[in-house]
Amino acid sequence: MAKLNHPVGNLDYTQSTVVIIGAGISGMCMAIDLLRRNHRNFVILEKGSSIGGTWSDNKYPGCCCDVWSSLYSYSFEQHANWTREYPGQEEILTYLTGVASKYNLYPHIRFNTTVKEARWDDATRQWKVQVSVSGVKTSEFQSAYELTANILISGVGQLNLPRWPDLPGIDDFKGKSMHSARWDWTYDWSGKRIAVIGNGATAVQIIPELVKTASQVTIYQRTPQWLIPRMDMEIHPAQKALLAVPFLRRCKRAIMMFLREQSHEAIVNTESSMSQEIRDMAKGLMHKGLPDKPELWDVLTPKYPPGCRRIIASDDYFPALNLKHVYLETRDIQRITEFGVETVDGENAEFDLIVYATGFRTVEFLHPIKMYGAGGRELSEIWEGGATAYYGVTVEAMPNFGVLYGPNTNLGHNSIILMIEAQSRYLAALLDPIIRAKEEGRAIAVQPRTEIVREFNQALQARLATSSFADPTCRSWYKTAEGRITNNWPGTVVEYQRGLSLVRWTDYLKTGDVEGEYIGQKKESKIGYVEEVWPISKGTLLVGLSAALAAGGYYFQGARRRR
Ligand code: NA7
């Protein structure tokens, strides 16, 4: 049987062994893991017109990562030239564009292509994926089509759909409105009166930039946030020169990884001493940054424990609030009017620009894609009450389907790229036999056993219930309106990496001709994980130390003989 391992071309435009949704960090990582296994018959469907996902969408003023740059790159493509300790959006996007080029991902990507629906066909063991095509020229070829795939992977992530608040009158405003994830850089905000709705991680980055030239900025805060010092700085040329040495670069990353992992306790355990340290740090930062408005200190201090929502690192938010033309508004918004914002007491404030820094539709995983799995089961029904998955990567009744940055894989303390890499590596191993079978003309299907997914999630929810995320006094994007935590992982990154370092074939139901396959016989396959807390692998370290000891012993023996 002829191998079918070629990139999808014109002749087989509507058939691909693997379909990846999204060309962000996740989709790119998955594609690279497929290429590593020499699987080339895949396409990446991207609804936008650029790679980068969240780093292409979020280009608001001041946009940067709240994770150290040394940790914010793929482990296999550690960037040597970051200009700052906390990288800015443009720099991250440039890095990602470079990775996409290096791995030659562009020929696999179909831009302006939105997945509308995916339906599993039990008879053929394939996904039928309905896509629509946008973009003036692109849609002239065809505006919609069906794509057949053996495997479907979601790389859409948790932060891809902007959330506009459901405030009455939002469409009536006659000035300029922008969501932070759809920034219009053609608009000049200097000298303008600006309302910023929200005070989350995004707002805290935007506001210090807006205040530089705006005539007035009013921040509508519903809930205060824990803010700690950021201590961002340029990376000194001498440090850059050292970081050009791969070993030293890995050492820096290992130290950062270690420190981030240490902070996990403070995030999830409200009783930890580090949790108290965060409160003290936050208080000090506020008093120092906001000396002229002590009347704001109380309303800016959260009543819930640190970690329940994302802890924000910023050195310039309080100094921005301290300015005379910047106002903090804590009255609830009643509605948006033609000219501005009306608060619950009926008072109106007029603005030229309203910035909605109101976050994302985080708990509606994969929305608005309609998915139907084995037996026609609809994903939205399976996920009624909150999304669940096995280690966040595979879903009951959804055969040959994988999710990256899926349910319960978000972190409050470390880089999400570390999690995504573990997922991609696991999915590549799990799905590898399906791809090989397809190349031999067979169709097999793999889906997690329902009881395994449910047991996993029961244990997970039990752990989450005692974490800071569960605090009933705080609302966050980590949980549903009913309080179920669907977004966060309760443990450390290393714990997660270890969990995914092994494919337990017994966790999966296999259908089709799998008798001759190792997945039909083997209990498990070890795939390992990238050990980042060590600058080099323990194995290499052991070999290196043994060699050093042997060389040392040989030298001293020789020295003794020479005496
Ligand atoms: P977040 O963290 O979800 O913050 C959204 C903010 O918008 C938050 O302050 C909300 O207040 C506020 N909000 C939302 N709806 C309203 C209405 N109706 N009225 C007033 N205020 C409202 O989103 P971000 O974009 O800042 O950050 C998301 C993640 O992106 C971040 O954690 C990083 O990981 C990157 P609330 O706090 O709910 O009272």
XYZ file of C-alpha atoms and ligand atoms in Angstrom, residues 54 58 60 66 159 163-167 179-180 197-204 220-225 304 309-310 312 332-333 356-360 362 405 410-411 475-478, ligand 1:
84
model
C -3.505 35.282 21.407
C -3.885 41.081 21.732
C -3.261 46.703 22.799
C 3.218 38.200 32.643
C -8.459 33.059 25.727
C -16.058 38.868 26.107
C -18.113 42.009 25.674
C -20.117 42.758 28.805
C -23.875 42.460 28.526
C -24.434 46.069 29.547
C -12.264 45.559 23.108
C -8.691 45.105 24.321
C -14.083 48.959 31.899
C -12.333 46.264 33.907
C -9.167 46.158 35.980
C -7.788 42.689 35.191
C -4.326 41.796 33.896
C -5.123 43.437 30.558
C -6.487 46.722 31.923
C -3.505 47.009 34.255
C -14.476 51.171 36.205
C -13.466 48.624 38.833
C -15.934 46.009 40.018
C -13.550 43.912 42.122
C -10.074 44.867 43.395
C -7.027 42.806 42.375
C -10.489 37.517 48.906
C -7.794 35.046 40.554
C -4.647 35.709 38.586
C -1.103 40.699 38.619
C -21.525 49.662 39.312
C -22.357 50.489 35.729
C -13.613 47.094 27.187
C -10.850 45.231 29.033
C -13.466 42.694 30.024
C -11.630 39.485 29.240
C -12.617 36.373 27.331
C -13.087 31.322 28.970
C -4.741 24.116 26.586
C -4.507 26.705 32.917
C -1.953 27.835 35.497
C -15.562 35.464 40.837
C -12.896 34.600 38.246
C -12.475 33.492 34.671
C -11.309 30.140 36.025
P -10.113 39.291 33.152
O -9.040 38.919 34.078
O -11.234 38.328 32.953
O -10.679 40.701 33.627
C -11.857 41.240 33.099
C -12.181 42.523 33.842
O -13.381 43.067 33.297
C -12.438 42.303 35.326
O -11.939 43.390 36.021
C -13.968 42.251 35.381
O -14.518 42.605 36.621
C -14.298 43.290 34.359
N -15.660 43.188 33.866
C -16.190 42.202 33.127
N -17.481 42.454 32.882
C -17.764 43.629 33.477
C -18.941 44.430 33.593
N -20.092 44.035 33.056
N -18.869 45.577 34.289
C -17.709 45.961 34.858
N -16.570 45.261 34.790
C -16.607 44.106 34.103
O -9.557 39.588 31.681
P -8.145 40.156 31.240
O -8.229 40.388 29.769
O -7.731 41.279 32.086
O -7.140 38.995 31.538
C -7.390 37.674 31.067
C -6.124 36.867 31.082
O -5.372 37.184 29.917
C -5.175 37.147 32.210
O -5.475 36.442 33.374
C -3.849 36.750 31.644
O -3.649 35.371 31.821
C -3.990 37.027 30.178
P -14.663 41.481 37.791
O -13.258 41.276 38.241
O -15.263 40.295 37.135
O -15.514 42.073 38.807
